[in-house]
XYZ file of C-alpha atoms in Angstrom:
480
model
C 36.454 10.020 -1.886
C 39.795 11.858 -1.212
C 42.123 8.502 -2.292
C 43.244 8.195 -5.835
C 41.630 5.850 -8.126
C 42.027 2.034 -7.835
C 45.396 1.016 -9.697
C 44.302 -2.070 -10.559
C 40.970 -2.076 -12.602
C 40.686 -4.901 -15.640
C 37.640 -3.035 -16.618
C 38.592 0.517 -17.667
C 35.934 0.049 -21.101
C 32.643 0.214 -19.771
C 29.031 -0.620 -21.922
C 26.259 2.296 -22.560
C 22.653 0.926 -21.414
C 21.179 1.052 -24.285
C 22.644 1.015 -28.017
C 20.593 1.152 -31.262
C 20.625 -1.903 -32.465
C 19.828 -5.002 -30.368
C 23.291 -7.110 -29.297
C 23.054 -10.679 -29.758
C 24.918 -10.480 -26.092
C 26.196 -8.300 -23.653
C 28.864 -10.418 -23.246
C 32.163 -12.207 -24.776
C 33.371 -15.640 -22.844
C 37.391 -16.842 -23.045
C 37.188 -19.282 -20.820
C 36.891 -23.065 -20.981
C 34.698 -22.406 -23.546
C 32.349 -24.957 -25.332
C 34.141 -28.075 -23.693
C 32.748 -31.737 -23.097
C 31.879 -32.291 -19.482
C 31.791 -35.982 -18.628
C 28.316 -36.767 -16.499
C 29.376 -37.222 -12.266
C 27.394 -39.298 -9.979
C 25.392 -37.560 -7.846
C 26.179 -36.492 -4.615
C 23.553 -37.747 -2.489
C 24.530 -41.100 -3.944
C 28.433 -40.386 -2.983
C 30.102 -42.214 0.222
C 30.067 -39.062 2.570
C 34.138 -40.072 2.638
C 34.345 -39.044 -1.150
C 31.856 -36.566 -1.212
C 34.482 -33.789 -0.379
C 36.748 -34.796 -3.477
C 33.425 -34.933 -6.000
C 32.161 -31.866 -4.775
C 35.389 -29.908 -5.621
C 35.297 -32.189 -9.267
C 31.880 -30.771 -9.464
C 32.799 -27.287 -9.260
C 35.607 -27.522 -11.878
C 33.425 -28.829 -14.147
C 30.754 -25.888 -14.276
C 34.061 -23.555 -14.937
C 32.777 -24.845 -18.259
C 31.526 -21.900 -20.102
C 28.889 -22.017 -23.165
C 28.376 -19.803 -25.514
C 24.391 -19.356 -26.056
C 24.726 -17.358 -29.327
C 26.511 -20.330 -31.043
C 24.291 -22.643 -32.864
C 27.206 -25.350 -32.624
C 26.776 -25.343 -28.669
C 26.576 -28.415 -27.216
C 22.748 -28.882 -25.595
C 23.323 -31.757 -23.704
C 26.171 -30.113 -21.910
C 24.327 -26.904 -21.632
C 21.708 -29.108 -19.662
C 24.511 -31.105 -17.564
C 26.162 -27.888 -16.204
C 22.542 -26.440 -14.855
C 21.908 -29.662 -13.557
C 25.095 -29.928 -12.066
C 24.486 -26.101 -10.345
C 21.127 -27.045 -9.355
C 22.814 -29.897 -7.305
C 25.195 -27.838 -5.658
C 22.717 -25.555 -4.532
C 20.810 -27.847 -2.950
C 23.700 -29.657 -1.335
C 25.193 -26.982 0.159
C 21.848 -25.691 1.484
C 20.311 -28.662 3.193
C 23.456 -29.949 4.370
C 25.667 -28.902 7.683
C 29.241 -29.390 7.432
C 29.854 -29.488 3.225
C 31.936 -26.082 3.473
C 35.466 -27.077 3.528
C 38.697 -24.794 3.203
C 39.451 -26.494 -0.338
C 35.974 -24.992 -0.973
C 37.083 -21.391 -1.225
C 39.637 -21.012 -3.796
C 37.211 -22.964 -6.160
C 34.326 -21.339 -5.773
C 36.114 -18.306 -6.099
C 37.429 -19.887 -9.338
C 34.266 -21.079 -10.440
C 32.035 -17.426 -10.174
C 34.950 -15.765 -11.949
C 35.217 -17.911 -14.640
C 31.392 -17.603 -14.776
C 30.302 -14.074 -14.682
C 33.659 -11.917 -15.263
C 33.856 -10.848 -18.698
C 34.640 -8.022 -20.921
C 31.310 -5.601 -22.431
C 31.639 -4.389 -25.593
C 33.085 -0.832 -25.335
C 30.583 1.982 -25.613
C 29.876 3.659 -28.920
C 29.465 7.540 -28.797
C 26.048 6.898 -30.472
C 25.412 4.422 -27.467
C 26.847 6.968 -24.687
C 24.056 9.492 -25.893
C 21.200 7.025 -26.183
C 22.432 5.807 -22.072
C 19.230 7.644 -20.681
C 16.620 6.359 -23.547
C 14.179 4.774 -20.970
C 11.474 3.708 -23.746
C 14.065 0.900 -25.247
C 13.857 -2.693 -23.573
C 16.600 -3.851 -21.793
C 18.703 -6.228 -23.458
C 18.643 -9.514 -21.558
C 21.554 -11.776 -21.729
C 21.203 -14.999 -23.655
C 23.442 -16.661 -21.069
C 21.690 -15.918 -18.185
C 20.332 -19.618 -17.124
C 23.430 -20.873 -16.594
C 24.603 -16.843 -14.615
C 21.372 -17.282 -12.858
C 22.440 -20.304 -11.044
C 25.668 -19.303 -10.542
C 24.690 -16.287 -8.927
C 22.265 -18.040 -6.868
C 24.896 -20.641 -5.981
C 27.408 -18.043 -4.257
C 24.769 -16.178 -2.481
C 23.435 -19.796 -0.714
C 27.865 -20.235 0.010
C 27.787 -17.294 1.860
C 25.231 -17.631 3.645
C 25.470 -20.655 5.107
C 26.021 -21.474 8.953
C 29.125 -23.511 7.475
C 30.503 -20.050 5.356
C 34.158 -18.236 7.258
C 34.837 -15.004 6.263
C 38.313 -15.564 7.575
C 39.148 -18.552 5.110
C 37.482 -16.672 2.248
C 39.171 -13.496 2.528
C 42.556 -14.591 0.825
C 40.644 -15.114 -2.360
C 37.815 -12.394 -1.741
C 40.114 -9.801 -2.187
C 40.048 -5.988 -3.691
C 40.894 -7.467 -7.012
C 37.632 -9.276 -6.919
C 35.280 -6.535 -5.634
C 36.714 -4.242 -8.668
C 35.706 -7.228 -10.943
C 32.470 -7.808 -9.266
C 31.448 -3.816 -9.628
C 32.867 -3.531 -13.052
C 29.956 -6.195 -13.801
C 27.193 -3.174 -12.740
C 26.955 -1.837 -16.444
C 25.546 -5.219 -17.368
C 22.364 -4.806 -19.917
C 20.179 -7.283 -17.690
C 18.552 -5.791 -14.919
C 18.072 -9.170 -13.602
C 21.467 -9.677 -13.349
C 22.479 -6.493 -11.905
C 19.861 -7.130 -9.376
C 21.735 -10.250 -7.855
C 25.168 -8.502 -8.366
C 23.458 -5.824 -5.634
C 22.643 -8.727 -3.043
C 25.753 -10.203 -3.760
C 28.056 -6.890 -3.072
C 25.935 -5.779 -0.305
C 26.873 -9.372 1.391
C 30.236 -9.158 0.226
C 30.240 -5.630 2.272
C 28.588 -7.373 5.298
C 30.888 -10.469 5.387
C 34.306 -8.652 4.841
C 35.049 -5.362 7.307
C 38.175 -4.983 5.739
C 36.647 -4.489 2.351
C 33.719 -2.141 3.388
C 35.610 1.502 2.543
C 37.283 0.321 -0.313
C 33.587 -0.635 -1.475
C 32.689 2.918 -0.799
C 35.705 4.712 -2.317
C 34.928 2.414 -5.671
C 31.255 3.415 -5.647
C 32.000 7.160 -5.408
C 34.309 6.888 -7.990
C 32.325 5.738 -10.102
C 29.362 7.667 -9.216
C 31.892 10.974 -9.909
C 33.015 9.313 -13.248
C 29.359 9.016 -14.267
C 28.501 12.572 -12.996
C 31.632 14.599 -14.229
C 32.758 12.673 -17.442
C 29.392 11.500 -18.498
C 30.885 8.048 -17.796
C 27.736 5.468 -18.544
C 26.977 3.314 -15.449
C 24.110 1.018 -15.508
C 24.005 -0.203 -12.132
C 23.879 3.821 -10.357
C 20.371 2.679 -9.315
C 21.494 -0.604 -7.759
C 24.543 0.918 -6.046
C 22.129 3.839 -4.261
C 20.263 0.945 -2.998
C 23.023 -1.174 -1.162
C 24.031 3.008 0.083
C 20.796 3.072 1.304
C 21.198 0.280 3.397
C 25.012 1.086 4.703
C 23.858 4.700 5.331
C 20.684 3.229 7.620
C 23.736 1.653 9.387
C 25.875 5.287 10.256
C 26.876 5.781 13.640
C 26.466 9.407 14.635
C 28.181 11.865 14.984
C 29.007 11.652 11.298
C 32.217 11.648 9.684
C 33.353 13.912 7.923
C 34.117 11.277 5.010
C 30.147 10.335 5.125
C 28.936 14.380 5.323
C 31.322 14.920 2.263
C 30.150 11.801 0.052
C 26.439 13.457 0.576
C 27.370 16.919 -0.614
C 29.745 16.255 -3.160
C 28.931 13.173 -4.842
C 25.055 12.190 -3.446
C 23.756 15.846 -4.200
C 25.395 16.432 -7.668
C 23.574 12.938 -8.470
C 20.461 15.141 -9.324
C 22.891 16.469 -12.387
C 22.734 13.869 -15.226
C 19.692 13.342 -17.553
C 18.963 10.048 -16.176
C 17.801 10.763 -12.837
C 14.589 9.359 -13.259
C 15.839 6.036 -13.597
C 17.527 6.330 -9.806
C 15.860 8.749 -8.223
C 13.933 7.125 -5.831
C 16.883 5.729 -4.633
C 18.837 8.572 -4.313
C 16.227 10.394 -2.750
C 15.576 7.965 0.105
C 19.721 8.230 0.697
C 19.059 11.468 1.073
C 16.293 11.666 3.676
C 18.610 8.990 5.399
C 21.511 11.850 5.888
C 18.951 14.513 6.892
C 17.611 12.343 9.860
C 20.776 11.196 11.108
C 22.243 14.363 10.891
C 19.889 16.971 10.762
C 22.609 20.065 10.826
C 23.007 19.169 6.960
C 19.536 20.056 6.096
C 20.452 22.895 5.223
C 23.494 22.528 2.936
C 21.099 19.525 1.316
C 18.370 21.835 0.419
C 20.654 24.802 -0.781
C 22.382 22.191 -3.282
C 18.860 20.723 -4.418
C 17.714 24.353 -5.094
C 21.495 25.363 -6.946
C 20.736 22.821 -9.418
C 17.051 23.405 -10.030
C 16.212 22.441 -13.476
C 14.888 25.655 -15.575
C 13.104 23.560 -18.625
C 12.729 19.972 -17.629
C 9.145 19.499 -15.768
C 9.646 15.916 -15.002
C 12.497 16.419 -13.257
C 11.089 19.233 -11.433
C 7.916 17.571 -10.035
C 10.438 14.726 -9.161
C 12.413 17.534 -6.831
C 9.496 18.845 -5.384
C 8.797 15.210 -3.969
C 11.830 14.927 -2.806
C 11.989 18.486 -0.967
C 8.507 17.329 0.492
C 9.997 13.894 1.991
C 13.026 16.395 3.236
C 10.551 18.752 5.061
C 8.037 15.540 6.353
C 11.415 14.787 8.842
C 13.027 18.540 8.983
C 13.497 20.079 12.581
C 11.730 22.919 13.106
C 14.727 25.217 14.067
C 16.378 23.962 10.412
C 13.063 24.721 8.865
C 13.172 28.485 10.141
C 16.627 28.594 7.867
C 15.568 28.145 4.745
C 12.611 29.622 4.296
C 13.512 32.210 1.961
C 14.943 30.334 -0.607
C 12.636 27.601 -0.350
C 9.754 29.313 -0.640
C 11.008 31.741 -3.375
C 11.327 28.396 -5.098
C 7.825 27.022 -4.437
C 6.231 30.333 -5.465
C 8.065 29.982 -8.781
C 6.980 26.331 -8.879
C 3.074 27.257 -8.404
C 3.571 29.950 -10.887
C 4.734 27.485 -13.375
C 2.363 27.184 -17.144
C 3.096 23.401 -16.353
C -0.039 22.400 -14.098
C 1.976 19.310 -13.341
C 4.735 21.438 -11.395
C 2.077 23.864 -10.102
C -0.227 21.328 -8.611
C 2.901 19.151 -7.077
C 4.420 22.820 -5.608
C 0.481 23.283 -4.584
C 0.223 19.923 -2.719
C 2.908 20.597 -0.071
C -0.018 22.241 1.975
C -2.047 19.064 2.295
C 0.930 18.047 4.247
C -0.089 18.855 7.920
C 3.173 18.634 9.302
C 4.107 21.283 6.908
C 1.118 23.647 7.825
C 2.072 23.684 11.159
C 5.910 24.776 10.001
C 4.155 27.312 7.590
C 1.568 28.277 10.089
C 4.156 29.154 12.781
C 6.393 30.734 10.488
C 3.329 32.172 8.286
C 4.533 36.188 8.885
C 7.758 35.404 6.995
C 6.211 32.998 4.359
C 2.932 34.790 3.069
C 4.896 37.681 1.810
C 6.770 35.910 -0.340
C 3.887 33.292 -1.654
C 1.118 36.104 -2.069
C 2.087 37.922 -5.054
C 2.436 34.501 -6.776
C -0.827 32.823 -5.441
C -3.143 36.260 -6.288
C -1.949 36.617 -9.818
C -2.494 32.860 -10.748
C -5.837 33.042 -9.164
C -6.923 35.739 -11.815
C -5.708 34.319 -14.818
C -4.272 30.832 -14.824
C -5.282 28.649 -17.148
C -5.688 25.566 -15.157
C -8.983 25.570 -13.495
C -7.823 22.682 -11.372
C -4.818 25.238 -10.293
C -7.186 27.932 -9.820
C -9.020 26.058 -7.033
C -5.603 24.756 -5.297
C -4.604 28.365 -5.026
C -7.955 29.566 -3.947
C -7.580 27.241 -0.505
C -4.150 27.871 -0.056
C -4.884 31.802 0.224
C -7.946 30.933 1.954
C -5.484 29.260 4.786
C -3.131 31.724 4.820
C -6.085 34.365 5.355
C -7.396 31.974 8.340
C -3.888 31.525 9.886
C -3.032 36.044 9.857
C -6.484 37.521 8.535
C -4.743 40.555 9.176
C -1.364 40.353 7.330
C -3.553 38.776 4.573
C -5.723 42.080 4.272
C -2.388 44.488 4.364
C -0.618 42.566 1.701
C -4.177 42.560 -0.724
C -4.014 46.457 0.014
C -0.259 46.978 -0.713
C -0.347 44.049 -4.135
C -3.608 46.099 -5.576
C -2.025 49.710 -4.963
C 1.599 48.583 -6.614
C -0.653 47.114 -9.296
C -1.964 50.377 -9.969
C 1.241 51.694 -10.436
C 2.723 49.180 -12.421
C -0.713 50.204 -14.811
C 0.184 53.960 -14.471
C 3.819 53.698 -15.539
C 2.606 51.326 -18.464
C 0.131 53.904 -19.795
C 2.313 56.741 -19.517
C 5.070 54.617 -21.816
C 2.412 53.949 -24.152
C 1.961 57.880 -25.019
C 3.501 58.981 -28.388
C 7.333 60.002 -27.591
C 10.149 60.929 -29.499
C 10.438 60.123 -32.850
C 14.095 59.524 -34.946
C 14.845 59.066 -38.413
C 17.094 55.532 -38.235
C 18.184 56.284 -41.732
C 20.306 59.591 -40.843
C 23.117 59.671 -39.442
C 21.672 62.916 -37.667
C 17.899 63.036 -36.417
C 15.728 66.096 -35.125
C 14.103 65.034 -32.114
C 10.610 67.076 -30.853
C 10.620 66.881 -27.126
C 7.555 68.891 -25.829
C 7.871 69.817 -22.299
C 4.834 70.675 -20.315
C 4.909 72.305 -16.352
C 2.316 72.921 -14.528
C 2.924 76.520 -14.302
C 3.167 76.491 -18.326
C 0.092 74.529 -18.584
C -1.880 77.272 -15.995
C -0.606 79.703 -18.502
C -1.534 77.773 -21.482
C 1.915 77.676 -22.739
C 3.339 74.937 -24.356
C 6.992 74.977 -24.909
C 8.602 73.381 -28.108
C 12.551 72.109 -27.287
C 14.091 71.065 -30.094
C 17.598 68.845 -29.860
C 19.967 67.716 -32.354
C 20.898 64.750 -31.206
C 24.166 63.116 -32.910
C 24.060 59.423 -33.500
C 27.004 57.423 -34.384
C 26.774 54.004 -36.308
C-alpha cells in the first residue's frame, strides 16, 4: 500500500466487462501465429534417453498460437497442438522425474506466449456499462487451446518433481504483473484458473508474496478511486481470503491498513454485488483475528451507508449480521449507538426488503443475548421506530416482525417498556398540540406590495377575563 506503483507494467490499457456489442474476442495474438507444426512421436513411445530433448521440442511447438476468429486457421493444427497439451499433461502427471532445469525457461516461454496478450482498450461507453450484470459474459473463442495451457502449468507446479528455487529466475515480478494484468479477461472461466494459478504462484514463491499484495491493492485503489474497470476484483478477494485466513497475529500495521483503507472503501463502487460475498467474508476474517478493529470496521460500513440503493442495503445488513455473529461482547457495548440508530432507520424503511432483513437480526440468538444484556441502552433508541411502524406500515408481513420484536423487548425490561409507551404517547400529544395550534388562521400579507398591513390579535388571559380583545396592528416593511 504505501510503495509507489510498479514501474514496469506492459498492461497500463485495461478492458471494461462488458461492452455493447458482442467482441468476436477478447483478445489479439502476435505471436507465432498461424504456423505449421510438424506431427512428434509420442512420448510414451520415446527412448526414456531422448525423452528429455522431445519433451522440450514439444513445448516449443505449442508456442504455436491460432487464431480462432480466422476462417483460414489451420484445423488440423488446431487439433495437433491440443493433442500435443493433452500429452504433456498427462506425462508430467503420471510420471516421477520428467521435471528437468531446461524445463523452466520453456514452460515459462510457452504460458507467455499462450495467454499474455493485449485487451482491447476500454471505451467510455464500455467503462459505464462495467457493472451491467444482466449481459452474458463474453467467452473467449480461444479458450480450448488457454484451457489446456492453463491446466498444464497448474499440474508443473504441482508436481513432487516442481523447485521453486530453479523456477524463480524466470517467475519473476515481470511475470506476476503480466499474469494479474490478465484479471480483466471477459471469461470467467478463465479468470477462474488465473485465481488458482496466482494463489499458487503466491504459495510457491515467498519472495513474491508482498509484491502480490502491493499489486492487488493497487489495483483495487485504481478501481475504487479512478473508476478503473477490473474484472477479476471478485477473484482477487478470494485468493485475499485465503492469505488473510493465513495472518499471524498481532497484526501488522500494513494488514490493519489494507482493511480500512482499501477492503472497507470496496463497499464504494456500483458493482459490489458482483464481489460482495467475497469481500464480506475478508472482512469477518479481520474482525476475528483482530477483534480491536471491530469497531473502526463497523464505523466505515455505516459512513458509507447507501441512502437510495435497497439492494445494496439489504446486502450490508448481512454483512453487519455475519460481523456481530463473531463480535466480542465488550466491542459490541461500543457501537451500539450508531448501530442501532442505523437498524432503526433500516426497519423504518418503505422498502419491506430492508425492513424485514434489519427485522431478522433478532432471530439471531447470539444477538438477543448482546441486545438482551445491553437492552436498557438499545430499546430507547429502537422504540420510537418499532411503535410507529406497528400503527401504520404498510407491510403486513412487517407489521407482525415488529409486533414480536416489541413483544421481546417488553419480556426482556417490562418496565422500561411501559415508561417509554408513557413518555412516546405523551410527546405524541404534543407533537398533535403544536400541529393544531399552526393550523389556526395567522397573519395574512399582501405578496404583491412592497408594504403589507399585518393583523396580529393578541389575546391574555387577563384580557380574555375582561372580555377584551386587543387589535395590534404592524407595518411591516418588506424588501424584494
Amino acid at each position: 500500500m504505501g510503495s509507489s506503483p510498479p514501474t514496469t507494467d506492459p498492461f497500463t490499457k485495461k478492458s471494461a466487462k462488458k461492452t455493447k456489442g458482442k467482441r468476436a474476442s477478447s483478445s489479439s495474438f502476435n505471436v507465432l501465429l498461424n504456423q505449421d507444426v510438424l506431427p512428434l512421436p509420442s512420448l510414451s513411445d520415446t527412448p526414456a534417453a531422448e525423452r528429455n530433448e522431445l519433451f522440450l521440442k514439444k513445448l516449443q511447438q505449442c508456442c504455436v498460437v491460432y487464431d480462432f476468429t480466422s476462417p483460414d486457421t489451420d484445423s488440423k493444427g488446431i487439433e495437433q497442438k491440443r493433442s500435443t497439451l493433452n500429452e504433456l499433461i498427462e506425462y508430467i502427471a503420471s510420471n516421477n522425474g520428467v521435471i528437468f532445469e531446461g524445463v523452466y525457461p520453456e514452460t515459462i516461454r510457452m504460458l507467455q506466449c499462450n495467454i499474455v496478450r493485449c485487451f482491447p482498450p476500454a471505451t467510455e461507453e464500455a467503462k459505464e456499462d462495467f457493472d451491467n450484470d444482466e449481459e452474458e459474459p463474453n467467452y473467449d473463442p480461444s479458450w480450448p487451446h488457454l484451457q489446456l495451457v492453463y491446466e498444464y502449468f497448474l499440474r508443473f507446479m504441482e508436481s513432487a518433481d516442481f523447485q521453486p528455487s530453479l523456477c524463480k529466475k524466470y517467475c519473476d515480478q515481470k511475470f506476476v504483473i503480466q499474469i494479474m494484468a490478465l484479471f480483466n479477461s471477459d471469461d470467467p472461466r478463465e479468470r477462474d484458473l488465473l485465481k488458482t494459478m496466482l494463489h499458487r504462484v503466491y504459495g510457491k514463491f515467498l519472495g513474491l508474496r508482498s509484491f502480490i499484495r502491493k499489486n492487488i491493492n493497487y489495483m483495487f485503489l485504481r478501481y475504487i478511486f479512478e473508476n478503473e474497470p477490473c474484472n477479476g476484483v471478485a477473484e482477487f478477494l478470494e485468493i485475499l481470503g485465503s492469505i488473510i485466513n493465513g495472518f499471524a497475529v498481532p497484526l501488522k500495521q500494513e494488514h490493519r491498513h489494507f482493511l480500512l483503507k482499501v477492503l472497507i472503501p470496496l463497499h464504494k463502487p456500483r458493482g459490489i454485488a458482483t464481489y460482495h460475498a467475497q469481500l464480506a467474508y475478508c472482512i469477518v476474517q479481520f474482525v476475528e483475528k483482530d477483534p480491536s478493529l471491530t469497531e473502526p470496521t463497523v464505523l466505515g460500513l455505516l459512513r458509507l451507508w447507501p441512502k437510495t440503493n435497497s439492494a445494496k442495503e439489504v446486502m450490508l445488513l448481512g454483512e453487519v449480521e455475519e460481523i456481530l455473529d463473531i463480535i466480542e461482547p465488550a466491542q459490541f457495548k461500543k457501537i451500539i449507538g450508531p448501530l442501532f440508530k442505523m437498524l432503526a432507520r433500516a426497519v423504518s424503511s418503505p422498502q419491506f426488503q430492508v425492513a424485514e432483513r434489519a427485522l431478522y437480526f433478532w432471530n439471531n440468538e447470539y444477538i438477543m443475548s448482546l441486545i438482551e444484556e445491553h437492552n436498557r441502552l438499545i430499546l430507547p433508541i429502537m422504540f420510537p421506530s418499532l411503535y410507529l411502524i406497528s400503527k401504520d406500515h404498510w407491510n403486513q408481513t412487517i407489521v407482525a416482525l415488529v409486533y414480536n420484536v416489541l413483544k421481546t423487548f417488553m419480556e426482556m425490561n417490562n418496565q422500561l417498556f411501559d415508561e417509554l409507551t408513557l413518555s412516546y404517547k405523551l410527546n405524541a400529544r404534543r407533537r398533535s398540540g403544536r400541529r393544531s395550534r399552526g393550523r389556526r388562521p395567522g397573519r395574512r400579507s399582501r405578496s404583491a406590495q412592497s408594504t403589507s398591513l399585518t393583523v396580529t390579535t393578541t389575546t391574555t388571559r387577563r384580557s380574555l377575563r375582561q372580555g377584551e380583545t386587543r387589535i395590534v396592528i404592524s407595518r411591516v416593511l418588506m424588501t424584494s
